[in-house]
Amino acid sequence: MDSLEALKKAKIACPETGIEIKHTVCAICSPAYNCGVNAYVKNGKLLKVEGMDEHPRNQGLLCTKGQSGRGYVCREDRILTPLRRVGERGEGKFEVISWEEAYAEIAGRLKAIREEDGADAVAFVGGYNKWHRPWLRRFAHSFGTMNYGTESSTCMTAGWMAWKIATGQLAGPDMEHCDLLLGWAFDPSYSGYLKARTAERQRSRGMKVIIVDPRVTPTVEKMCDLHLRPYPGTDGALALCIGNILIENGWVDQPYIDRYVHGFEQYAAYVKQFNSSNIEKLTGVPYEQVLKAARMIHESRSMAINENSAPIPHHKNGLQNYRAIMALTALTGNYDREGGEKPTLHTFTHQIAGFTTREDEFADGTEPENDKPVVGSARFPLWFHMEREMQLVDLPRQILEETPYPIRAMFALGFNYRMLPEDKQAKEALRKLDFFVNADLFMTDTAKLADIVLPVCSSYERGELMTYPGQYAWYTKPAIDRIGKSKSDAEILCELARRMQLGDPELEAGYEKNIEFIISNLDLTMEELKKSDVPLHVPGIRPAKPGERLEKGLLTPTGKFELYSELIASHPEWGLDALPTYCDPLDDADPESYPYILCSGGRLPNAIHSRLHKVKWLRSMRLDPTADISEEDAKAMGLKEGDMVELYTERAAITVRVKPSYRIKKGVIVFYHGYSEADVNALMSQKHVDPYSGFPAYNSTRCGMRKKDTDEKIRN
Ligand SMILES: Nc1nc2c(c(=O)[nH]1)N[C@H]1C(S)=C(S)[C@@H](COP(=O)(O)OP(=O)(O)OC[C@H]3O[C@@H](n4cnc5c(=O)[nH]c(N)nc54)[C@H](O)[C@@H]3O)O[C@H]1N2
Ligand SMILES: Nc1nc2c(c(=O)[nH]1)N[C@H]1C(S)=C(S)[C@@H](COP(=O)(O)OP(=O)(O)OC[C@H]3O[C@@H](n4cnc5c(=O)[nH]c(N)nc54)[C@H](O)[C@@H]3O)O[C@H]1N2
Ligand SMILES: [Mo]
């Protein structure tokens, strides 16, 4: 091989090979972890990716998912053009159409439905990707409806609601300064490696760690001083018992409570019932260990609790459990204190970067007056009161039952119906719609059900505003040519707004002009942002000092940390409790027939939701859908690694392989969502959900398991 060939083969960027390195962003996972990437590009094509050293967040690192960027962006089923359905719904038969034709048809159908049944007959829905949300929200409002909702109906929001109920705003752990990390459902090894890195660094400077997790995780094995192993969804009882022990022993910060906490008396009276007599029965954790945890909390100068997007809220009692856990920061005087929980506001697309923008003004600038109740608002009034958007979990029901009024069309960006519980019902609902548009990168099971499918581009092919903790902002540039005729979501919405004559000049002005408005409160111009190839530090921001919020008064009705929520108390018609009360998490299926607890939380290093199972390199790391079960249950059923079983509930059955493991607690089955061939959400119930937040009980649903003797292909 001559030297030029060798350079080409190794994909070395240099004039001889014509390969260039361009900075861009990997947007495969949540924006907080959207790492900077060096894209190796030739003739507009992506050849290779690696972590970007100059990026303040990942500093050259990249996770398994990010490393697969090329496989993801160039997946074989990328949608290349707008498509119109010609076959039956779900059959996957489409004809190619132009953007003009697509826009004309979408505009015509949506306007006709609005004329016939009003704007509320159309629902606007966003999937996991968050970057386009302020535009989609505004588009829905300008169209005339509040029926806008997203995947965050099942992710993160419940935790934020818990914080807002207690303190009026969001909060995050000050891990940099804490003595003790209370890692509640904390295993960022696969779900957020940058958080794992911070925790490891702090651990080496002496931070103590308590982990509360039913599984033995890499985090438990690497960095934990005490591991509590409750059954899924019993966290509230455990937290209330810790609270009780702290109070009984005088281990609380009484002067802090007297000054800054509301409802302590009621809380103290309530938690008495969680004690040595019942806590092991309720949670599976021996009382001595709970006592030990309480003692460690008492002996630590400061304690931070990680925030949590999924495993704590994914239960029937999830939001209340979250509140019970967060109450511990108030009892110990750790809210708005160094090394405790830092109050904060979001910056842009749900990210917390240490400054605020005018995003909310933009997103909510055209909110309509609407007389019909927003989807999900009757079933989940607290959710609607706090979020002012649809609770997506109730959308399939409303489409199917047509109560309180029919929803006839859906316009979606990256919607995946399999994210919802009892997703057969969601699929049926999509089939029933008169008109359904979905925009995605890939021809997914959901896209196959659409009337019009729009091709969107990836973060490698678009420019977008990104913000990062530490007060960073970045305006990325496209690194590669767009694949097929794809466009960015924001472009689609702005073009469609023009085409539909929505009467919204801001939206019609386009993404870049909108960003100019959104950052116009900052000491940073669009030109400066666009000139920079790396994230810029936003100047002139003074970080809040610990204690400032407490002194100013919290943004709650009482100005204090509310253990007893005056917001909830002032709405008796909601039928919700003002204290963080506890109830058993499981559904009422017969325990004899369904003896296991199905916990479909916990992330895989090689997958994100429904998206990476089709990237071959990643799939090779875990070829078949596989449930992790306990060694005890495997032994009792005569199961060994690789054997096939059927997992079933009253609603459905799926076939998976098993992997017996010491990591799993007896009686618990851990299986991962996102597989179309073994779709765990078919097993879930649309009714077994949290009445406070509407979040589904993905992590605590009763199920059965039986051995399958054949080695047939896995399917459902
Ligand atoms: N059983 C169970 N169910 C769960 C969970 C669980 O733990 N267990 N977790 C819940 C949680 S926390 C979440 S976040 C959800 C996951 O929420 P989902 O929305 O199901 O996430 P994805 O599977 O990533 O699907 C998002 C879709 O968006 C597409 N997409 C990616 N980027 C873009 C883009 O820029 N624009 C557009 N238009 N589309 C794009 C992807 O190709 C994909 O088809 O699932 C929830 N469901
Ligand atoms: N690789 C990868 N990374 C991801 C994702 C992905 O799909 N794949 N998804 C992203 C998204 S959208 C989200 S929401 C986050 C979620 O990320 P995380 O919040 O880290 O959630 P999980 O990994 O589901 O669960 C963390 C731990 O909680 C434990 N756990 C489960 N149920 C309970 C419970 O009831 N009580 C307690 N105490 N512990 C419990 C699990 O055993 C697990 O070890 O990950 C993000 N990152
Ligand atoms: Mo999530």
XYZ file of C-alpha atoms in Angstrom, residues 112-596:
485
model
C -60.179 21.902 6.361
C -60.321 20.013 9.666
C -59.951 23.292 11.553
C -62.847 24.760 9.607
C -65.058 21.725 10.207
C -64.285 20.915 13.868
C -62.114 23.715 15.202
C -58.345 23.863 15.751
C -58.530 21.541 18.786
C -59.365 18.620 16.503
C -55.667 18.606 15.513
C -52.961 17.435 17.933
C -49.317 18.505 17.563
C -46.873 15.968 18.950
C -43.102 15.848 19.417
C -41.016 12.714 20.090
C -37.800 12.383 22.079
C -35.826 14.912 20.122
C -36.181 18.245 21.861
C -34.511 20.808 19.659
C -37.632 21.765 17.700
C -40.016 22.072 20.627
C -40.345 25.869 20.997
C -41.224 25.980 17.274
C -43.748 23.157 17.377
C -45.401 24.604 20.482
C -45.677 28.025 18.903
C -46.900 26.523 15.620
C -49.732 24.675 17.424
C -50.698 27.841 19.287
C -50.627 29.947 16.128
C -52.753 27.300 14.431
C -55.208 27.870 17.264
C -54.864 24.936 19.662
C -53.230 24.151 23.007
C -53.220 20.478 22.026
C -49.449 20.303 21.849
C -47.571 17.565 23.697
C -44.332 15.615 23.697
C -42.427 12.581 24.862
C -41.730 14.578 28.042
C -45.200 13.393 29.103
C -43.215 10.342 30.275
C -39.740 11.772 30.873
C -38.190 14.281 33.294
C -41.253 16.535 33.710
C -42.621 14.685 36.767
C -39.357 15.332 38.598
C -39.484 18.974 37.672
C -43.105 19.140 38.783
C -42.029 17.744 42.150
C -39.404 20.473 42.453
C -41.818 23.170 41.360
C -44.406 22.007 43.900
C -41.834 22.146 46.702
C -39.812 25.197 45.689
C -41.456 26.894 42.696
C -38.550 26.203 40.349
C -36.114 23.526 39.197
C -33.084 22.440 41.164
C -29.982 20.375 40.590
C -27.357 18.736 42.785
C -24.190 20.637 43.667
C -22.077 17.543 43.236
C -18.885 19.603 42.996
C -19.119 20.524 46.684
C -21.144 17.857 48.461
C -19.888 15.524 51.177
C -22.537 12.932 50.495
C -24.285 12.032 47.281
C -27.637 10.391 47.830
C -27.728 8.565 44.496
C -31.386 7.680 44.270
C -31.954 5.452 41.222
C -28.550 6.687 40.121
C -26.650 4.708 37.525
C -25.350 7.044 34.859
C -22.825 4.475 33.581
C -24.867 3.984 30.429
C -27.516 6.686 30.614
C -25.231 9.711 31.001
C -21.521 8.967 31.153
C -20.565 12.600 31.742
C -22.479 12.540 35.021
C -20.728 9.288 35.932
C -17.403 11.001 35.292
C -18.241 13.916 37.606
C -19.384 11.515 40.338
C -16.182 9.465 40.025
C -14.044 12.592 40.222
C -15.847 13.774 43.328
C -15.636 10.338 44.832
C -11.867 10.419 44.536
C -11.835 13.689 46.478
C -13.712 11.979 49.318
C -17.425 12.294 48.545
C -19.432 9.494 50.185
C -22.126 7.774 48.163
C -25.384 6.034 49.074
C -27.079 4.281 46.165
C -30.763 3.357 46.248
C -31.371 0.914 43.415
C -33.059 -2.496 43.188
C -30.190 -3.644 40.928
C -26.499 -4.123 41.558
C -25.239 -1.687 38.939
C -21.766 -0.647 37.792
C -22.226 2.476 39.957
C -22.966 0.295 43.001
C -19.854 -1.767 42.325
C -17.542 1.146 41.577
C -18.417 3.915 43.967
C -20.860 3.130 46.699
C -20.542 3.192 50.498
C -24.029 1.940 51.177
C -26.436 0.204 48.819
C -30.161 0.100 49.644
C -32.122 -2.314 47.421
C -35.825 -1.515 47.570
C -38.421 -3.102 45.337
C -39.196 -0.822 42.381
C -41.587 1.982 43.238
C -41.312 1.627 47.006
C -38.957 4.616 47.211
C -41.534 6.871 48.844
C -41.913 4.615 51.880
C -38.139 4.384 52.201
C -37.656 8.161 52.000
C -40.458 8.817 54.493
C -38.887 6.317 56.892
C -35.527 8.071 56.585
C -37.373 11.332 57.305
C -38.969 9.789 60.369
C -35.610 8.551 61.704
C -34.008 11.968 61.156
C -36.827 13.631 63.104
C -36.951 11.050 65.891
C -33.238 11.385 66.518
C -33.153 15.169 66.317
C -30.962 14.873 63.210
C -32.821 17.616 61.355
C -31.788 21.257 60.918
C -34.493 22.802 63.084
C -33.525 26.507 62.694
C -33.536 26.042 58.889
C -36.903 24.284 59.027
C -38.414 26.983 61.250
C -37.339 29.679 58.850
C -37.638 28.170 55.396
C -39.867 25.091 55.461
C -43.664 24.906 55.319
C -45.742 21.971 56.610
C -43.155 20.369 58.865
C -45.660 19.527 61.608
C -48.041 17.727 59.241
C -45.133 15.939 57.575
C -43.628 14.851 60.906
C -46.974 13.436 62.018
C -47.476 11.572 58.737
C -44.046 9.905 58.548
C -44.382 8.264 61.984
C -46.133 5.322 60.308
C -42.958 4.385 58.342
C -40.760 2.755 60.921
C -38.890 -0.322 62.127
C -42.115 -2.328 62.351
C -42.993 -2.218 58.670
C -40.290 -0.777 56.462
C -38.730 -4.074 55.402
C -42.147 -5.442 54.513
C -43.022 -2.328 52.526
C -39.751 -1.921 50.647
C -37.604 -5.038 51.061
C -34.899 -2.990 52.814
C -33.987 -4.052 56.380
C -34.562 -1.315 58.980
C -30.900 -1.380 60.104
C -29.840 -0.288 56.636
C -32.343 2.538 56.573
C -31.030 3.656 59.954
C -27.488 3.476 58.628
C -28.429 5.683 55.670
C -30.085 8.214 57.996
C -26.980 8.250 60.198
C -24.717 8.871 57.177
C -26.953 11.749 56.114
C -26.793 13.205 59.630
C -23.008 12.867 59.803
C -22.407 14.593 56.468
C -21.860 18.321 56.393
C -23.732 18.561 53.085
C -25.824 16.239 50.946
C -26.831 16.447 47.291
C -29.461 14.267 45.655
C -29.234 13.527 41.939
C -32.093 14.635 39.733
C -34.001 11.852 38.061
C -35.858 11.690 34.789
C -37.313 8.204 34.645
C -36.869 5.460 37.281
C -38.333 7.386 40.228
C -41.271 8.906 38.300
C -42.149 5.757 36.298
C -44.618 4.418 38.865
C -48.208 4.930 39.857
C -46.884 6.785 42.934
C -43.834 8.277 41.176
C -44.319 11.998 41.698
C -45.192 11.548 45.380
C -42.126 9.328 45.825
C -40.024 12.036 44.208
C -41.434 14.631 46.619
C -40.738 12.322 49.569
C -37.101 11.990 48.499
C -36.645 15.718 47.916
C -38.126 16.456 51.362
C -34.863 15.108 52.810
C -32.972 18.135 51.452
C -35.340 20.447 53.345
C -35.138 18.506 56.619
C -31.347 18.623 56.551
C -31.078 22.252 55.420
C -29.517 21.339 52.112
C -31.768 23.256 49.742
C -29.998 26.332 48.360
C -26.857 25.580 50.321
C -23.366 24.818 49.020
C -23.015 21.094 48.413
C -26.781 20.625 48.465
C -29.474 21.364 45.924
C -29.028 24.442 43.760
C -32.154 26.310 42.594
C -32.065 26.990 38.898
C -34.059 28.049 35.846
C -33.970 26.472 32.438
C -32.131 28.077 29.569
C -33.237 26.626 26.244
C -35.002 23.424 25.163
C -35.215 22.182 28.760
C -31.504 22.658 29.391
C -29.995 24.231 32.431
C -26.957 26.222 31.357
C -26.755 28.845 34.087
C -28.521 31.671 32.231
C -32.001 32.310 30.884
C -33.113 33.197 27.366
C -36.358 34.523 25.901
C -37.346 31.026 24.751
C -40.582 30.957 26.761
C -41.639 34.326 25.379
C -41.117 32.900 21.907
C -42.738 29.520 22.518
C -45.765 30.903 24.348
C -46.103 34.180 22.465
C -49.198 33.127 20.537
C -51.066 31.033 23.131
C -54.719 30.885 22.039
C -57.841 31.284 24.135
C -59.451 27.899 23.886
C -62.749 26.779 25.214
C -62.236 23.027 24.940
C -60.223 21.213 27.607
C -56.695 20.286 26.542
C -56.076 16.549 26.012
C -55.329 14.881 29.345
C -56.206 17.931 31.439
C -59.307 16.360 33.001
C -57.519 13.141 33.980
C -54.310 14.865 35.050
C -55.270 18.358 36.289
C -52.038 18.972 38.231
C -50.037 18.131 35.104
C -52.013 20.605 33.046
C -51.943 23.294 35.695
C -48.150 23.154 35.784
C -47.250 22.360 32.173
C -50.019 23.904 30.072
C -49.746 21.210 27.410
C -51.290 17.822 26.572
C -50.530 14.785 28.711
C -49.783 12.524 25.768
C -50.660 9.391 27.734
C -54.333 10.315 27.397
C -54.239 11.107 23.676
C -54.858 7.574 22.294
C -57.847 7.204 24.601
C -59.340 10.487 23.471
C -58.823 9.646 19.792
C -60.517 6.276 20.243
C -63.341 7.324 22.588
C -63.862 10.789 21.106
C -64.531 12.180 24.578
C -64.765 14.981 25.520
C -64.405 15.734 21.777
C -62.883 14.058 18.706
C -59.265 14.486 17.667
C -59.161 13.955 13.915
C -55.588 14.714 12.905
C -52.060 14.631 14.228
C -49.020 16.540 13.036
C -45.932 14.943 14.608
C -42.172 15.371 14.623
C -40.374 12.124 15.485
C -43.339 10.488 17.190
C -42.889 6.844 18.210
C -46.147 5.318 19.408
C -44.234 2.491 21.121
C -43.080 4.877 23.839
C -46.613 4.841 25.305
C -48.069 2.210 27.615
C -50.442 -0.310 26.033
C -49.173 0.853 22.712
C -51.493 -1.374 20.706
C -54.135 1.149 21.684
C -51.890 3.983 20.525
C -51.428 2.234 17.190
C -55.157 1.731 16.835
C -55.668 5.418 17.580
C -53.246 6.418 14.827
C -55.095 4.155 12.412
C -58.335 5.897 13.278
C -57.127 9.417 12.486
C -58.413 11.122 9.350
C -55.004 12.605 8.723
C -51.589 11.855 10.230
C -48.244 13.457 9.359
C -44.973 12.248 10.882
C -41.509 13.663 10.233
C -38.577 11.403 11.024
C -35.107 10.445 9.860
C -36.086 6.800 9.498
C -38.987 4.740 8.193
C -40.169 3.680 11.655
C -43.191 1.584 12.626
C -44.967 4.864 13.405
C -43.985 6.598 10.167
C -45.455 3.616 8.308
C -48.866 4.581 9.712
C -48.728 8.149 8.418
C -50.510 9.673 5.433
C -47.616 12.001 4.742
C -44.068 11.244 5.870
C -41.526 14.061 5.887
C -37.765 13.428 5.830
C -35.828 15.349 8.485
C -32.084 15.742 8.713
C -29.805 14.923 11.634
C -27.744 17.320 13.744
C -24.804 16.640 11.402
C -26.789 18.202 8.563
C -28.282 21.281 10.251
C -27.276 24.346 12.245
C -28.823 24.847 15.686
C -28.476 26.688 18.953
C -27.083 24.550 21.763
C -26.565 25.574 25.387
C -24.489 23.852 28.060
C -23.931 24.083 31.816
C -21.194 26.537 32.724
C -22.923 29.301 30.677
C -22.034 28.078 27.213
C -23.885 28.742 23.959
C -23.070 27.382 20.515
C -24.547 27.832 17.095
C -23.521 24.764 15.118
C -23.090 24.590 11.354
C -23.949 21.735 9.004
C -20.930 19.420 8.742
C -22.109 17.224 5.866
C -24.466 17.449 2.896
C -28.077 16.704 3.665
C -29.066 13.136 2.987
C -31.721 12.977 0.277
C -34.101 15.931 0.290
C -34.324 16.083 4.071
C -34.897 19.370 5.897
C -34.590 20.425 9.504
C -37.727 20.357 11.683
C -37.574 24.094 12.365
C -37.277 24.807 8.655
C -40.312 22.635 7.965
C -42.394 24.427 10.595
C -41.404 27.900 9.428
C -42.047 27.036 5.765
C -45.373 25.438 6.608
C -46.350 28.502 8.680
C -45.777 30.618 5.573
C -47.638 28.204 3.338
C -50.592 27.986 5.728
C -50.669 31.751 6.299
C -50.820 31.196 10.031
C -50.586 34.934 10.590
C -47.434 34.582 12.678
C -44.743 36.830 11.180
C -42.127 35.699 13.734
C -42.482 32.043 12.835
C -42.529 32.950 9.172
C -39.262 34.867 9.604
C -37.408 31.564 10.110
C -35.231 29.754 12.650
C -32.242 32.064 12.602
C -34.295 35.222 13.145
C -36.127 33.437 15.975
C -32.829 32.522 17.617
C -31.768 36.150 17.339
C -34.867 37.046 19.379
C -34.393 34.188 21.843
C -30.828 35.265 22.724
C -31.546 38.998 22.573
C -31.374 39.306 26.387
C -27.754 38.068 26.346
C -24.532 39.958 25.971
C -23.796 37.957 22.846
C -24.802 38.559 19.242
C -25.819 36.163 16.529
C -22.742 37.247 14.512
C -20.417 36.359 17.370
C -22.134 33.028 17.793
C -22.039 32.228 14.102
C -18.386 33.150 13.814
C -17.330 30.710 16.502
C -16.535 27.100 15.756
C -16.702 26.113 19.439
C -19.159 26.833 22.289
C -18.770 30.383 23.648
C -18.901 31.427 27.258
C -21.856 33.806 27.666
C -20.435 36.937 29.299
C -21.904 39.077 32.035
C -23.814 36.421 33.950
C -23.456 36.433 37.711
C -23.971 32.914 39.092
C -26.432 32.842 42.004
C -24.863 32.550 45.455
C -26.081 29.756 47.741
C -28.762 31.077 50.096
C -29.920 33.931 47.847
C -33.164 32.226 46.915
C -33.965 31.397 50.530
C -33.483 35.012 51.531
C -35.575 36.367 48.655
C -38.310 33.858 49.357
C -39.097 30.807 47.276
C -41.482 30.961 44.313
C -44.159 28.952 46.162
C -47.451 30.253 47.610
C -45.841 30.503 51.078
C -42.385 31.582 49.888
C -41.016 28.511 51.676
C -39.987 24.955 50.821
C -43.400 23.306 50.883
C -43.515 19.835 52.392
C -47.244 20.491 52.456
C -48.258 21.881 49.066
C -50.591 24.848 49.284
C -51.094 24.609 45.519
C -52.493 21.088 45.811
C -54.413 21.930 48.993
C -56.116 24.830 47.222
C -57.552 22.436 44.612
C -59.560 19.845 46.569
C -61.410 18.987 43.322
C -58.195 17.361 42.032
C -58.422 14.686 44.739
C -54.645 14.779 45.324
C -52.713 14.893 48.599
C -50.877 17.994 49.758
C -48.315 15.907 51.676
C -45.995 13.436 49.882
C -48.142 10.486 50.849
C -47.245 6.920 49.925
C -49.257 4.125 48.294
C -48.343 0.670 47.048
C -46.992 0.961 43.496
C -48.322 -2.234 41.948
C -51.425 -2.667 39.816
C -54.307 -4.830 40.985
C -53.621 -7.833 38.715
C -53.823 -11.110 40.600
C -50.415 -11.774 42.211
C -50.840 -15.540 41.841
C -51.135 -15.316 38.061
C -48.682 -12.442 37.705
C -46.101 -13.020 40.429
C -43.218 -10.877 39.101
